[in-house]
Amino acid sequence: MCSLHPVDGASLFNAAWFLACHGPVLVYGLGVGDSFMMDSTKILGVQIILIMAYSLIILLGFIGNSLVIYTIARYKTMRTVTNFFIANLALADLMVDTCLPFTLAYTLLDEWKFGAVLCHLVSSAQALSVHVSILTLTVIALDRYRCIVFHLDSRISKKISFIIIAITWLVAALLASPLAIFREYRYEEIPSIELRIAVCSEKWPSDNRDATIYSLSMLILQYVFPLFIICYAYIRIWFKLKSHISPSARNDTHCRRKKTTKMLFMVVVVFAVSWLPFHAFQLAADLDMALALHDYKLLYTVFHVIAMCSTFANPLLYGWMNKNYRNGFLMFFRCQKKPERLYAEGSIRGRSFTFKATTLNGSIKHSTGDGQLPTPV
């Protein structure tokens, strides 16, 4: 589960976290007497790299997701069902980015500086956002599957799309609620160095068992099951697009089909690759208690950084690779209100503009009108 800090859940996690708090550089070994080992996250070079990595993720995430939401809100023709789902995805990723500074501070300081309320809220909010992102990715895949594979012309209404979005947040809130309920804000006394620190960690009724059950459940619900659905949907879409190309249209559609296939392939690859190391590490930690404590915190943080890269990869995949979004972004940076200079494939006919845009299902859709972007399917 995507948690706020390096140690959540099983007693090993809590022990490792407590040990990490015993000093700025050295931590005591668990069950090995007075042996010492290095906490790698206390090395200056490592801290600089972590600060740069998290800062870059936060910056790119805020810029990319904000531009996606702005483009959809700014142009009336962009307010489609699919784009509402994409806006929901961007909103969830923005919430994740909002939580990342707390994660970074807790990792570097080894102390929770933000009080009891944020202790309960931040971690659950981050988990909530991650669940919403994955559920939204799944909804988008199923929506594309429904329209392309079954040739359904009747699209989901905007009202229904808002209901679906509300359901994703409700389901995500239920899945993330244990992280808010079973969380404890407390002070730890360290007599050896006369230090009293604030700790924010999970506190389950039966420690190992409940934490492991929840972690494994989230592995299935947050990664395995959604990935299976997304892969199945996009594979079916790819074969459908590949098998329905007439010889006369082969040359004209080859480029669009290639771009569409690349988009669908990258969606699955980025989702799977960014989260695979994190979930694999969490699974190993739950099932194998022999992890070296001096490596645990650094490995967790590295895999967490990789997973968080998905927050800015999503607007790249769903936004920047689509001409409509790309032109909307360019108009924002150039402070333009009319898109005529941005659509290289378009032609001007009086006061109307004709655009050619590659859509997700590989079709070409033309739209006209001053100052408005073509409607993506």
Short mmCIF file of C-alpha atoms in Angstrom, two decimals:
data_model
loop_
_atom_site.label_atom_id
_atom_site.label_comp_id
_atom_site.label_asym_id
_atom_site.label_seq_id
_atom_site.Cartn_x
_atom_site.Cartn_y
_atom_site.Cartn_z
CA MET A 1 0.00 0.00 0.00
CA CYS A 2 1.21 3.48 -0.75
CA SER A 3 1.84 4.81 2.69
CA LEU A 4 3.18 8.07 3.95
CA HIS A 5 6.41 6.96 5.50
CA PRO A 6 8.90 4.13 5.23
CA VAL A 7 7.49 1.91 7.92
CA ASP A 8 3.85 1.01 8.22
CA GLY A 9 2.10 -2.15 9.23
CA ALA A 10 3.93 -5.20 10.53
CA SER A 11 6.06 -5.15 13.66
CA LEU A 12 9.19 -5.30 11.54
CA PHE A 13 8.21 -1.98 10.03
CA ASN A 14 7.57 -0.38 13.41
CA ALA A 15 10.78 -1.80 14.84
CA ALA A 16 12.80 -0.56 11.90
CA TRP A 17 11.24 2.87 12.21
CA PHE A 18 11.91 3.03 15.96
CA LEU A 19 15.50 1.99 15.41
CA ALA A 20 15.94 4.57 12.70
CA CYS A 21 14.97 7.24 15.21
CA HIS A 22 17.80 6.42 17.61
CA GLY A 23 20.28 8.69 15.96
CA PRO A 24 20.96 10.91 12.99
CA VAL A 25 23.35 8.44 11.34
CA LEU A 26 23.55 5.12 13.17
CA VAL A 27 20.74 2.79 14.15
CA TYR A 28 20.74 -0.18 16.46
CA GLY A 29 20.26 -3.65 15.02
CA LEU A 30 17.19 -5.64 15.93
CA GLY A 31 18.15 -8.62 18.08
CA VAL A 32 21.85 -8.33 17.41
CA GLY A 33 22.99 -6.68 20.61
CA ASP A 34 24.97 -3.51 20.21
CA SER A 35 25.90 -3.88 16.57
CA PHE A 36 25.45 -0.81 14.45
CA MET A 37 24.50 -0.17 10.89
CA MET A 38 24.18 2.84 8.68
CA ASP A 39 20.86 4.48 7.82
CA SER A 40 21.54 5.25 4.18
CA THR A 41 18.96 8.04 4.00
CA LYS A 42 21.13 10.07 6.39
CA ILE A 43 23.96 10.32 3.87
CA LEU A 44 24.09 13.88 2.53
CA GLY A 45 24.37 12.84 -1.10
CA VAL A 46 21.36 10.54 -0.77
CA GLN A 47 19.30 13.29 0.86
CA ILE A 48 20.15 15.73 -1.92
CA ILE A 49 19.09 13.18 -4.54
CA LEU A 50 15.83 12.49 -2.71
CA ILE A 51 15.05 16.19 -2.41
CA MET A 52 15.71 16.71 -6.10
CA ALA A 53 13.68 13.64 -7.11
CA TYR A 54 10.63 14.50 -5.01
CA SER A 55 10.81 18.18 -6.02
CA LEU A 56 10.90 17.25 -9.71
CA ILE A 57 7.95 14.88 -9.32
CA ILE A 58 5.94 17.52 -7.46
CA LEU A 59 6.77 20.23 -9.99
CA LEU A 60 6.02 18.14 -13.07
CA GLY A 61 2.92 16.69 -11.43
CA PHE A 62 1.47 20.08 -10.56
CA ILE A 63 2.23 21.61 -13.95
CA GLY A 64 1.05 18.65 -16.02
CA ASN A 65 -2.13 17.86 -14.11
CA SER A 66 -3.08 21.52 -13.70
CA LEU A 67 -2.73 22.06 -17.44
CA VAL A 68 -4.92 19.04 -18.14
CA ILE A 69 -7.66 20.36 -15.85
CA TYR A 70 -7.29 23.90 -17.24
CA THR A 71 -7.58 22.72 -20.85
CA ILE A 72 -10.75 20.76 -20.13
CA ALA A 73 -12.30 23.62 -18.16
CA ARG A 74 -11.22 26.32 -20.63
CA TYR A 75 -12.54 24.82 -23.87
CA LYS A 76 -16.16 23.82 -24.08
CA THR A 77 -15.56 21.24 -26.79
CA MET A 78 -13.13 19.43 -24.49
CA ARG A 79 -15.82 18.77 -21.89
CA THR A 80 -16.53 15.21 -22.94
CA VAL A 81 -17.08 12.10 -20.87
CA THR A 82 -13.59 10.76 -21.53
CA ASN A 83 -12.04 14.09 -20.64
CA PHE A 84 -14.03 14.24 -17.41
CA PHE A 85 -12.44 10.93 -16.44
CA ILE A 86 -9.03 12.32 -17.40
CA ALA A 87 -9.70 15.42 -15.28
CA ASN A 88 -10.59 13.16 -12.37
CA LEU A 89 -7.31 11.33 -12.86
CA ALA A 90 -5.44 14.63 -12.91
CA LEU A 91 -7.19 15.79 -9.74
CA ALA A 92 -6.23 12.60 -7.92
CA ASP A 93 -2.62 12.95 -9.05
CA LEU A 94 -2.60 16.54 -7.82
CA MET A 95 -3.68 15.32 -4.40
CA VAL A 96 -0.85 12.80 -4.38
CA ASP A 97 1.61 15.57 -5.25
CA THR A 98 0.22 17.64 -2.38
CA CYS A 99 1.05 14.83 0.04
CA LEU A 100 4.60 14.26 -1.20
CA PRO A 101 6.24 17.16 0.73
CA PHE A 102 5.06 15.54 3.98
CA THR A 103 6.49 12.22 2.85
CA LEU A 104 9.84 13.80 2.03
CA ALA A 105 10.02 15.72 5.31
CA TYR A 106 9.21 12.62 7.37
CA THR A 107 11.79 10.58 5.50
CA LEU A 108 14.58 13.11 6.00
CA LEU A 109 13.76 14.31 9.53
CA ASP A 110 12.76 10.96 11.07
CA GLU A 111 10.09 12.82 13.00
CA TRP A 112 6.50 13.81 12.30
CA LYS A 113 6.38 17.60 12.63
CA PHE A 114 2.83 18.22 11.48
CA GLY A 115 0.59 17.23 14.39
CA ALA A 116 -2.00 14.55 15.11
CA VAL A 117 -4.67 15.70 12.63
CA LEU A 118 -2.38 15.64 9.61
CA CYS A 119 -0.94 12.35 10.83
CA HIS A 120 -4.34 10.76 10.25
CA LEU A 121 -5.25 12.75 7.16
CA VAL A 122 -2.15 12.89 4.99
CA SER A 123 -1.42 9.18 4.72
CA SER A 124 -5.05 8.27 4.08
CA ALA A 125 -5.37 11.14 1.58
CA GLN A 126 -2.38 9.85 -0.35
CA ALA A 127 -3.80 6.34 -0.37
CA LEU A 128 -7.20 7.72 -1.39
CA SER A 129 -5.64 9.55 -4.32
CA VAL A 130 -3.72 6.51 -5.50
CA HIS A 131 -6.89 4.40 -5.42
CA VAL A 132 -8.82 7.06 -7.36
CA SER A 133 -6.05 7.21 -9.98
CA ILE A 134 -6.05 3.47 -10.53
CA LEU A 135 -9.83 3.19 -10.53
CA THR A 136 -10.02 6.02 -13.05
CA LEU A 137 -7.43 4.37 -15.30
CA THR A 138 -9.57 1.24 -15.18
CA VAL A 139 -12.75 3.17 -15.97
CA ILE A 140 -11.08 4.84 -18.96
CA ALA A 141 -9.92 1.47 -20.27
CA LEU A 142 -13.39 -0.04 -19.89
CA ASP A 143 -14.98 2.99 -21.55
CA ARG A 144 -12.62 2.65 -24.54
CA TYR A 145 -13.25 -1.11 -24.61
CA ARG A 146 -17.00 -0.59 -24.64
CA CYS A 147 -16.94 1.94 -27.48
CA ILE A 148 -14.31 0.36 -29.73
CA VAL A 149 -14.68 -3.39 -29.32
CA PHE A 150 -18.48 -3.40 -29.29
CA HIS A 151 -18.91 -0.45 -31.72
CA LEU A 152 -21.32 1.29 -29.38
CA ASP A 153 -22.20 4.72 -30.70
CA SER A 154 -24.21 5.66 -27.63
CA ARG A 155 -21.69 7.18 -25.25
CA ILE A 156 -22.04 7.46 -21.51
CA SER A 157 -23.91 10.66 -20.66
CA LYS A 158 -22.16 13.41 -18.72
CA LYS A 159 -24.52 12.86 -15.82
CA ILE A 160 -23.62 9.17 -15.65
CA SER A 161 -19.92 10.03 -15.90
CA PHE A 162 -20.21 12.27 -12.84
CA ILE A 163 -21.93 9.45 -10.97
CA ILE A 164 -19.12 7.07 -11.95
CA ILE A 165 -16.54 9.60 -10.76
CA ALA A 166 -18.34 9.95 -7.44
CA ILE A 167 -18.38 6.16 -7.08
CA THR A 168 -14.62 5.98 -7.69
CA TRP A 169 -14.02 8.42 -4.85
CA LEU A 170 -16.41 6.56 -2.56
CA VAL A 171 -14.80 3.18 -3.24
CA ALA A 172 -11.34 4.69 -2.88
CA ALA A 173 -12.31 6.27 0.45
CA LEU A 174 -13.50 2.91 1.76
CA LEU A 175 -10.27 1.20 0.69
CA ALA A 176 -8.11 3.93 2.24
CA SER A 177 -10.10 4.35 5.46
CA PRO A 178 -8.09 1.76 7.47
CA LEU A 179 -5.00 3.95 7.11
CA ALA A 180 -6.84 6.79 8.83
CA ILE A 181 -8.49 4.62 11.48
CA PHE A 182 -5.55 2.43 12.47
CA ARG A 183 -3.03 5.23 12.83
CA GLU A 184 -1.32 6.52 15.92
CA TYR A 185 0.37 9.81 16.71
CA ARG A 186 2.62 9.46 19.72
CA TYR A 187 5.88 10.57 21.28
CA GLU A 188 8.84 8.25 21.64
CA GLU A 189 11.40 8.77 24.39
CA ILE A 190 15.03 7.98 23.54
CA PRO A 191 16.85 7.97 26.91
CA SER A 192 20.28 7.25 25.44
CA ILE A 193 20.43 10.67 23.81
CA GLU A 194 17.70 12.38 25.90
CA LEU A 195 15.48 12.96 22.91
CA ARG A 196 11.69 13.00 22.58
CA ILE A 197 10.33 12.70 19.07
CA ALA A 198 6.87 12.62 17.49
CA VAL A 199 6.02 9.49 15.52
CA CYS A 200 3.14 8.87 13.11
CA SER A 201 2.69 5.18 12.34
CA GLU A 202 0.08 2.49 11.82
CA LYS A 203 -1.29 0.67 14.84
CA TRP A 204 -3.27 -2.44 13.97
CA PRO A 205 -5.28 -4.50 16.49
CA SER A 206 -3.12 -7.59 16.02
CA ASP A 207 0.01 -6.07 14.46
CA ASN A 208 1.50 -8.54 11.97
CA ARG A 209 -1.61 -10.42 10.92
CA ASP A 210 -3.92 -7.45 10.26
CA ALA A 211 -1.19 -5.40 8.63
CA THR A 212 -0.21 -8.27 6.34
CA ILE A 213 -3.81 -9.00 5.37
CA TYR A 214 -4.43 -5.36 4.51
CA SER A 215 -1.17 -5.05 2.58
CA LEU A 216 -1.83 -8.19 0.52
CA SER A 217 -5.42 -7.11 -0.11
CA MET A 218 -4.24 -3.75 -1.40
CA LEU A 219 -1.68 -5.47 -3.61
CA ILE A 220 -4.52 -7.33 -5.31
CA LEU A 221 -7.06 -4.49 -5.39
CA GLN A 222 -4.65 -1.68 -6.15
CA TYR A 223 -2.35 -3.40 -8.62
CA VAL A 224 -3.00 -6.98 -9.77
CA PHE A 225 -6.74 -6.80 -10.48
CA PRO A 226 -6.76 -3.34 -12.15
CA LEU A 227 -3.71 -4.23 -14.23
CA PHE A 228 -5.40 -7.42 -15.43
CA ILE A 229 -8.50 -5.47 -16.48
CA ILE A 230 -6.50 -2.72 -18.19
CA CYS A 231 -4.30 -5.19 -20.06
CA TYR A 232 -7.27 -7.25 -21.20
CA ALA A 233 -9.19 -4.18 -22.39
CA TYR A 234 -6.33 -2.63 -24.31
CA ILE A 235 -5.23 -5.92 -25.87
CA ARG A 236 -8.76 -6.44 -27.16
CA ILE A 237 -8.81 -2.85 -28.43
CA TRP A 238 -5.50 -3.31 -30.23
CA PHE A 239 -6.64 -6.50 -31.97
CA LYS A 240 -9.94 -4.88 -32.89
CA LEU A 241 -8.21 -1.91 -34.48
CA LYS A 242 -5.72 -4.18 -36.25
CA SER A 243 -8.35 -6.50 -37.72
CA HIS A 244 -10.70 -3.80 -39.01
CA ILE A 245 -8.56 -1.95 -41.53
CA SER A 246 -9.69 -2.06 -45.13
CA PRO A 247 -7.00 -2.17 -47.88
CA SER A 248 -8.10 1.23 -49.22
CA ALA A 249 -7.66 2.83 -45.84
CA ARG A 250 -4.51 0.97 -44.83
CA ASN A 251 -2.03 3.69 -45.85
CA ASP A 252 -4.05 6.51 -44.35
CA THR A 253 -4.73 4.74 -41.08
CA HIS A 254 -1.36 3.07 -40.57
CA CYS A 255 0.16 6.06 -38.80
CA ARG A 256 -2.93 6.61 -36.62
CA ARG A 257 -3.08 2.93 -35.74
CA LYS A 258 0.60 2.98 -34.81
CA LYS A 259 0.14 6.01 -32.56
CA THR A 260 -2.94 4.54 -30.95
CA THR A 261 -1.21 1.23 -30.28
CA LYS A 262 1.77 3.05 -28.82
CA MET A 263 -0.50 5.09 -26.55
CA LEU A 264 -2.32 2.00 -25.29
CA PHE A 265 0.93 0.09 -24.85
CA MET A 266 2.53 2.92 -22.90
CA VAL A 267 -0.48 3.25 -20.61
CA VAL A 268 -0.09 -0.35 -19.51
CA VAL A 269 3.71 -0.28 -19.37
CA VAL A 270 3.98 2.90 -17.29
CA PHE A 271 1.29 1.74 -14.88
CA ALA A 272 2.87 -1.67 -14.44
CA VAL A 273 6.51 -0.61 -14.35
CA SER A 274 6.10 2.33 -11.99
CA TRP A 275 4.22 0.34 -9.36
CA LEU A 276 5.80 -3.10 -9.74
CA PRO A 277 8.98 -2.45 -7.67
CA PHE A 278 7.01 -0.87 -4.83
CA HIS A 279 4.45 -3.66 -4.57
CA ALA A 280 7.08 -6.37 -4.97
CA PHE A 281 9.09 -4.83 -2.14
CA GLN A 282 6.03 -4.53 0.09
CA LEU A 283 5.15 -8.15 -0.61
CA ALA A 284 8.69 -9.25 0.24
CA ALA A 285 8.58 -7.25 3.46
CA ASP A 286 5.26 -8.80 4.47
CA LEU A 287 6.28 -12.39 3.74
CA ASP A 288 9.99 -12.32 4.59
CA MET A 289 11.10 -10.74 7.85
CA ALA A 290 14.81 -11.12 7.05
CA LEU A 291 15.18 -7.75 5.34
CA ALA A 292 18.25 -5.78 6.40
CA LEU A 293 17.03 -2.82 8.41
CA HIS A 294 19.76 -0.50 7.19
CA ASP A 295 18.61 -1.06 3.59
CA TYR A 296 14.86 -1.10 4.23
CA LYS A 297 14.24 2.61 4.54
CA LEU A 298 16.31 3.58 1.51
CA LEU A 299 14.84 0.83 -0.68
CA TYR A 300 11.32 1.76 0.36
CA THR A 301 11.98 5.41 -0.47
CA VAL A 302 13.52 4.62 -3.86
CA PHE A 303 10.61 2.39 -4.86
CA HIS A 304 8.17 5.00 -3.58
CA VAL A 305 9.82 7.62 -5.80
CA ILE A 306 9.51 5.31 -8.81
CA ALA A 307 5.82 4.70 -8.07
CA MET A 308 5.16 8.42 -7.69
CA CYS A 309 6.53 9.05 -11.18
CA SER A 310 3.14 7.86 -12.43
CA THR A 311 1.62 11.13 -11.15
CA PHE A 312 3.29 13.14 -13.90
CA ALA A 313 3.40 10.31 -16.47
CA ASN A 314 -0.40 10.24 -16.65
CA PRO A 315 -0.80 13.77 -18.04
CA LEU A 316 2.03 13.01 -20.46
CA LEU A 317 0.23 9.93 -21.75
CA TYR A 318 -3.35 11.21 -21.73
CA GLY A 319 -2.53 14.81 -22.46
CA TRP A 320 0.75 15.59 -24.12
CA MET A 321 0.48 12.71 -26.63
CA ASN A 322 -2.91 14.02 -27.78
CA LYS A 323 -2.89 16.95 -30.22
CA ASN A 324 -5.87 18.63 -28.60
CA TYR A 325 -4.24 18.75 -25.19
CA ARG A 326 -0.86 19.66 -26.62
CA ASN A 327 -2.34 22.60 -28.51
CA GLY A 328 -4.24 23.64 -25.41
CA PHE A 329 -1.01 23.62 -23.41
CA LEU A 330 0.77 25.68 -26.06
CA MET A 331 -2.05 28.21 -26.14
CA PHE A 332 -1.78 28.55 -22.37
CA PHE A 333 1.96 29.20 -22.43
CA ARG A 334 1.60 31.58 -25.38
CA CYS A 335 -1.42 33.30 -23.81
CA GLN A 336 -3.44 32.67 -26.97
CA LYS A 337 -7.21 32.50 -27.10
CA LYS A 338 -7.54 31.24 -30.66
CA PRO A 339 -5.93 28.02 -31.84
CA GLU A 340 -5.35 28.82 -35.50
CA ARG A 341 -1.58 29.10 -35.19
CA LEU A 342 -1.20 25.89 -33.27
CA TYR A 343 -2.89 23.34 -35.49
CA ALA A 344 -0.35 22.53 -38.15
CA GLU A 345 -2.71 20.09 -39.82
CA GLY A 346 -5.63 22.50 -39.85
CA SER A 347 -6.86 24.86 -42.51
CA ILE A 348 -8.61 28.19 -42.12
CA ARG A 349 -11.87 28.69 -43.93
CA GLY A 350 -13.36 32.04 -43.13
CA ARG A 351 -14.20 32.09 -39.45
CA SER A 352 -14.21 28.30 -39.17
CA PHE A 353 -11.25 26.06 -38.53
CA THR A 354 -11.01 22.46 -39.62
CA PHE A 355 -8.72 20.29 -37.58
CA LYS A 356 -7.47 16.75 -37.94
CA ALA A 357 -6.75 15.04 -34.62
CA THR A 358 -5.83 11.48 -33.79
CA THR A 359 -8.21 10.14 -31.19
CA LEU A 360 -7.78 7.29 -28.79
CA ASN A 361 -9.76 4.89 -30.90
CA GLY A 362 -7.83 5.74 -34.03
CA SER A 363 -10.62 7.67 -35.74
CA ILE A 364 -10.43 11.16 -37.21
CA LYS A 365 -12.90 13.68 -35.92
CA HIS A 366 -13.34 17.17 -37.39
CA SER A 367 -14.58 20.10 -35.38
CA THR A 368 -15.08 23.76 -36.22
CA GLY A 369 -15.54 26.92 -34.32
CA ASP A 370 -13.60 29.98 -33.15
CA GLY A 371 -11.35 29.58 -30.17
CA GLN A 372 -12.40 26.01 -29.47
CA LEU A 373 -10.51 22.79 -29.67
CA PRO A 374 -11.81 19.79 -31.61
CA THR A 375 -13.70 17.34 -29.50
CA PRO A 376 -11.68 14.21 -28.78
CA VAL A 377 -13.55 10.94 -28.84
#
